[in-house]
Amino acid sequence: MKMKLDFLGVGPQKTGTTWLYEVLKNNPGVCMPTITKEIQFFDRFYDKGLKEYNTYFDKCTPELVTGEITPGYFDTFETPGRVHKHFPNVKIIISLRHPIYRTESLFRHYLRKGMVSEDFKKAIVELPQIVDSGRYKEHIERWLSFFKKDQIKIILMEDIEAKPKETLLEILDFLSVDTKYIPETLEERVNVTGMAKYPVLAKYAAKAVVFFKDNNMHSVVNFGKALGLKKVYEGGDLVSIDRSEKKKLLDIYKQDTMYVEKLLNRKLSNWYLPE
């Protein structure tokens, strides 16, 4: 029997996807994988086949709204086509954020894991995705080439922060979830990017996490989190992008901001400002 997939939260990274996962996974009308937030099937593990994917939903019953959230799906070229091939009627949630804040947060994310240089110019050469995943127009148009506009819901991190309850209710209505469960932790900030006090240790910890996830050893990762090992990524001073670089990014993202404004029929004046 073919599995039922009702929705995907596709990201991009650092736009409130962890908040989305936390507020949906405990809703009694929703079924999501609990062993890990990011399955990464349609971008990294597609060659394992749908049988492997199905195992993450083996506890989901037909009456529940079933889905998952993997922020890397948004800007992976092959993902929309792969999803459409198997689940053409799935609903897609795209979360967006001020493009400079998103870029800076993702830069810090990879920096604290020892994956890029502290110099932003070098970092985006080493990992172009830091900038490229913020090209909203390009990536949204690709999703729209496979899915109808009414299958896609765009939410803004600014709304998550300013009006979390209203934003959650909009999402539940979009997903046709009858149970309008509002968690007590709705307004808590989650997955705030910090910096590692011990970068070398953080780098090896990040590599270990990737190894365990690649080998479906999610329970090991969760055990480490329970022990408080996530603190290896904390305690350091925040690194910021130079203001001159932010201005360059504004030029890069100008067309993307205008495109999102048109899609939402909403003015995003602060997205044209570096801070």
Coordinates of N, CA and C in Angstrom, one line a residue, residues 123-231:
A123 N 34.2 32.2 2.8 CA 33.2 31.2 3.2 C 32.2 31.0 2.0
I124 N 31.8 32.0 1.3 CA 30.8 31.8 0.3 C 31.4 31.2 -1.0
V125 N 32.8 31.2 -1.1 CA 33.4 30.5 -2.2 C 33.5 29.0 -1.8
E126 N 33.8 28.8 -0.5 CA 33.9 27.4 0.0 C 32.6 26.7 0.0
L127 N 31.5 27.5 0.3 CA 30.2 26.9 0.3 C 29.2 27.9 -0.3
P128 N 29.0 27.9 -1.6 CA 28.2 28.9 -2.3 C 26.7 28.9 -1.8
Q129 N 26.3 27.7 -1.3 CA 24.9 27.6 -0.8 C 24.5 28.6 0.2
I130 N 25.5 29.2 0.9 CA 25.2 30.2 1.9 C 24.4 31.4 1.3
V131 N 24.8 31.8 0.1 CA 24.2 32.8 -0.7 C 23.1 32.3 -1.6
D132 N 23.4 31.2 -2.3 CA 22.5 30.7 -3.3 C 21.2 30.2 -2.8
S133 N 21.1 29.7 -1.6 CA 19.8 29.2 -1.1 C 18.9 30.4 -0.8
G134 N 19.4 31.6 -0.8 CA 18.6 32.8 -0.6 C 18.0 33.4 -1.9
R135 N 18.3 32.7 -3.0 CA 17.8 33.2 -4.3 C 16.3 32.7 -4.4
Y136 N 15.5 33.4 -3.7 CA 14.1 33.0 -3.5 C 13.3 32.8 -4.9
K137 N 13.5 33.8 -5.7 CA 12.8 33.7 -7.0 C 13.1 32.5 -7.8
E138 N 14.4 32.2 -8.0 CA 14.8 31.0 -8.7 C 14.2 29.7 -8.2
H139 N 14.3 29.6 -6.9 CA 13.9 28.3 -6.3 C 12.4 28.2 -6.2
I140 N 11.7 29.3 -5.8 CA 10.2 29.2 -5.8 C 9.6 28.9 -7.2
E141 N 10.2 29.5 -8.2 CA 9.7 29.3 -9.5 C 9.9 27.8 -9.9
R142 N 10.9 27.2 -9.5 CA 11.1 25.8 -9.8 C 10.0 25.0 -9.1
W143 N 9.7 25.3 -7.8 CA 8.6 24.5 -7.2 C 7.3 24.8 -7.9
L144 N 7.1 26.0 -8.3 CA 5.8 26.3 -9.0 C 5.7 25.7 -10.4
S145 N 6.8 25.3 -10.9 CA 6.8 24.6 -12.2 C 6.3 23.2 -12.1
F146 N 6.3 22.7 -10.9 CA 5.8 21.3 -10.6 C 4.4 21.3 -9.8
F147 N 4.2 22.3 -9.0 CA 3.0 22.3 -8.2 C 2.2 23.6 -8.4
K148 N 0.9 23.4 -8.2 CA 0.0 24.5 -8.4 C 0.2 25.5 -7.3
K149 N -0.2 26.8 -7.6 CA 0.0 27.8 -6.6 C -0.7 27.6 -5.3
D150 N -1.9 27.0 -5.4 CA -2.7 26.7 -4.2 C -2.2 25.5 -3.4
Q151 N -1.2 24.9 -3.9 CA -0.6 23.8 -3.1 C 0.6 24.3 -2.3
I152 N 1.0 25.6 -2.5 CA 2.1 26.1 -1.8 C 1.7 27.2 -0.9
K153 N 2.2 27.1 0.4 CA 2.0 28.1 1.4 C 3.3 28.8 1.8
I154 N 3.4 30.1 1.6 CA 4.6 30.8 2.0 C 4.4 31.5 3.3
I155 N 5.2 31.3 4.3 CA 5.2 31.9 5.6 C 6.5 32.7 5.8
L156 N 6.4 33.8 6.6 CA 7.5 34.6 6.9 C 8.0 34.4 8.3
M157 N 9.3 34.4 8.5 CA 9.8 34.3 9.9 C 9.4 35.5 10.7
E158 N 9.3 36.7 10.1 CA 8.8 37.9 10.7 C 7.5 37.7 11.4
D159 N 6.6 37.0 10.7 CA 5.2 36.7 11.2 C 5.3 35.7 12.3
I160 N 6.2 34.7 12.2 CA 6.3 33.7 13.3 C 6.7 34.4 14.6
E161 N 7.6 35.4 14.4 CA 8.0 36.1 15.6 C 7.0 37.1 16.1
A162 N 6.3 37.8 15.2 CA 5.3 38.9 15.6 C 4.0 38.3 16.0
K163 N 3.5 37.3 15.3 CA 2.2 36.8 15.6 C 2.2 35.2 15.4
P164 N 2.8 34.5 16.3 CA 3.0 33.1 16.1 C 1.6 32.3 16.1
K165 N 0.7 32.7 17.0 CA -0.6 32.0 17.0 C -1.3 32.1 15.7
E166 N -1.5 33.3 15.2 CA -2.2 33.5 13.9 C -1.5 32.8 12.8
T167 N -0.1 32.8 12.8 CA 0.6 32.1 11.7 C 0.4 30.6 11.8
L168 N 0.4 30.1 13.0 CA 0.2 28.6 13.2 C -1.2 28.3 12.7
L169 N -2.2 29.1 13.1 CA -3.6 28.8 12.6 C -3.7 28.8 11.1
E170 N -3.0 29.7 10.5 CA -3.0 29.8 9.0 C -2.5 28.5 8.4
I171 N -1.4 28.0 9.0 CA -0.8 26.8 8.6 C -1.7 25.6 8.8
L172 N -2.3 25.5 9.9 CA -3.3 24.4 10.2 C -4.4 24.4 9.2
D173 N -4.9 25.6 8.9 CA -6.0 25.7 7.9 C -5.5 25.2 6.5
F174 N -4.4 25.7 6.2 CA -3.8 25.3 4.9 C -3.6 23.7 4.8
L175 N -3.3 23.1 5.9 CA -3.1 21.7 5.9 C -4.4 20.9 6.2
S176 N -5.4 21.6 6.4 CA -6.7 21.0 6.7 C -6.7 20.1 8.0
V177 N -5.9 20.6 9.0 CA -5.8 20.0 10.3 C -7.0 20.5 11.1
D178 N -7.9 19.6 11.6 CA -9.0 19.9 12.3 C -8.7 20.4 13.8
T179 N -7.7 19.7 14.3 CA -7.3 20.0 15.7 C -6.4 21.3 15.8
K180 N -7.0 22.3 16.3 CA -6.3 23.6 16.4 C -5.6 23.7 17.7
Y181 N -4.7 22.8 17.9 CA -3.9 22.7 19.1 C -2.8 23.8 19.1
I182 N -2.8 24.5 20.2 CA -1.8 25.6 20.3 C -0.8 25.2 21.5
P183 N 0.4 24.9 21.2 CA 1.4 24.5 22.2 C 1.8 25.6 23.1
E184 N 2.1 25.3 24.4 CA 2.5 26.3 25.4 C 3.8 27.0 25.0
T185 N 4.6 26.3 24.2 CA 5.9 26.8 23.8 C 5.9 27.5 22.5
L186 N 4.7 27.9 22.1 CA 4.5 28.6 20.8 C 5.4 29.8 20.5
E187 N 5.6 30.6 21.6 CA 6.4 31.8 21.4 C 7.9 31.7 21.8
E188 N 8.3 30.5 22.1 CA 9.7 30.3 22.4 C 10.6 30.2 21.1
R189 N 11.7 30.9 21.2 CA 12.7 30.8 20.1 C 13.4 29.5 20.1
V190 N 13.6 28.9 19.0 CA 14.2 27.6 18.9 C 15.3 27.6 17.9
N191 N 16.4 26.8 18.1 CA 17.5 26.7 17.2 C 18.1 28.0 16.8
V192 N 18.3 28.9 17.9 CA 19.0 30.2 17.6 C 20.5 29.9 17.4
T193 N 21.0 30.4 16.3 CA 22.4 30.2 15.9 C 23.4 30.9 16.9
G194 N 24.2 30.1 17.5 CA 25.3 30.7 18.3 C 26.7 30.4 17.7
M195 N 27.7 30.6 18.5 CA 29.0 30.3 17.9 C 29.8 29.4 18.9
A196 N 30.6 28.6 18.4 CA 31.4 27.6 19.2 C 32.6 28.2 19.9
K197 N 32.7 27.9 21.2 CA 33.8 28.4 21.9 C 35.1 27.7 21.6
Y198 N 34.9 26.4 21.2 CA 36.0 25.5 20.8 C 35.8 25.0 19.4
P199 N 36.2 25.8 18.4 CA 35.9 25.5 17.0 C 36.3 24.1 16.5
V200 N 37.5 23.7 16.9 CA 38.0 22.4 16.5 C 37.2 21.3 17.0
L201 N 36.8 21.3 18.3 CA 35.9 20.3 18.8 C 34.6 20.3 18.1
A202 N 34.1 21.5 17.9 CA 32.8 21.6 17.2 C 32.8 21.0 15.8
K203 N 33.9 21.2 15.1 CA 34.1 20.7 13.8 C 34.0 19.2 13.8
Y204 N 34.7 18.5 14.7 CA 34.7 17.1 14.7 C 33.3 16.5 15.2
A205 N 32.7 17.3 16.1 CA 31.3 16.9 16.6 C 30.4 17.0 15.4
A206 N 30.5 18.0 14.6 CA 29.6 18.1 13.4 C 29.8 17.0 12.4
K207 N 31.1 16.6 12.2 CA 31.4 15.5 11.3 C 30.8 14.2 11.8
A208 N 30.8 14.0 13.2 CA 30.3 12.8 13.8 C 28.8 12.7 13.6
V209 N 28.1 13.9 13.7 CA 26.7 14.0 13.6 C 26.3 13.6 12.1
V210 N 27.0 14.1 11.2 CA 26.7 13.8 9.8 C 26.9 12.3 9.5
F211 N 27.9 11.7 10.1 CA 28.2 10.2 9.9 C 27.0 9.4 10.5
F212 N 26.6 9.8 11.7 CA 25.5 9.0 12.4 C 24.2 9.2 11.6
K213 N 23.9 10.4 11.1 CA 22.7 10.6 10.3 C 22.7 9.9 9.0
D214 N 23.9 9.9 8.3 CA 24.0 9.2 7.1 C 23.8 7.7 7.2
N215 N 24.0 7.2 8.4 CA 23.9 5.8 8.6 C 22.6 5.4 9.4
N216 N 21.7 6.3 9.4 CA 20.4 6.1 10.1 C 20.5 5.9 11.6
M217 N 21.6 6.4 12.2 CA 21.8 6.3 13.6 C 21.3 7.5 14.4
H218 N 20.0 7.8 14.1 CA 19.5 9.1 14.7 C 19.4 9.0 16.2
S219 N 19.2 7.8 16.7 CA 19.1 7.6 18.2 C 20.4 8.0 18.9
V220 N 21.5 7.8 18.2 CA 22.8 8.2 18.8 C 22.9 9.7 18.9
V221 N 22.5 10.4 17.8 CA 22.5 11.8 17.8 C 21.6 12.4 18.9
N222 N 20.4 11.8 19.0 CA 19.4 12.2 20.1 C 20.0 12.0 21.5
F223 N 20.7 10.9 21.6 CA 21.3 10.6 23.0 C 22.3 11.6 23.3
G224 N 23.1 12.0 22.3 CA 24.1 13.1 22.5 C 23.5 14.4 22.9
K225 N 22.4 14.7 22.3 CA 21.7 16.0 22.6 C 21.1 15.9 24.0
A226 N 20.6 14.7 24.4 CA 20.1 14.6 25.8 C 21.2 14.7 26.8
L227 N 22.4 14.4 26.5 CA 23.5 14.5 27.4 C 24.0 16.0 27.4
G228 N 23.5 16.8 26.6 CA 23.9 18.2 26.6 C 25.1 18.5 25.7
L229 N 25.5 17.5 24.8 CA 26.7 17.7 23.9 C 26.5 18.8 22.9
K230 N 25.3 19.3 22.7 CA 25.0 20.4 21.8 C 25.7 21.6 22.3
K231 N 26.1 21.7 23.6 CA 26.8 22.9 24.1 C 28.1 23.1 23.5

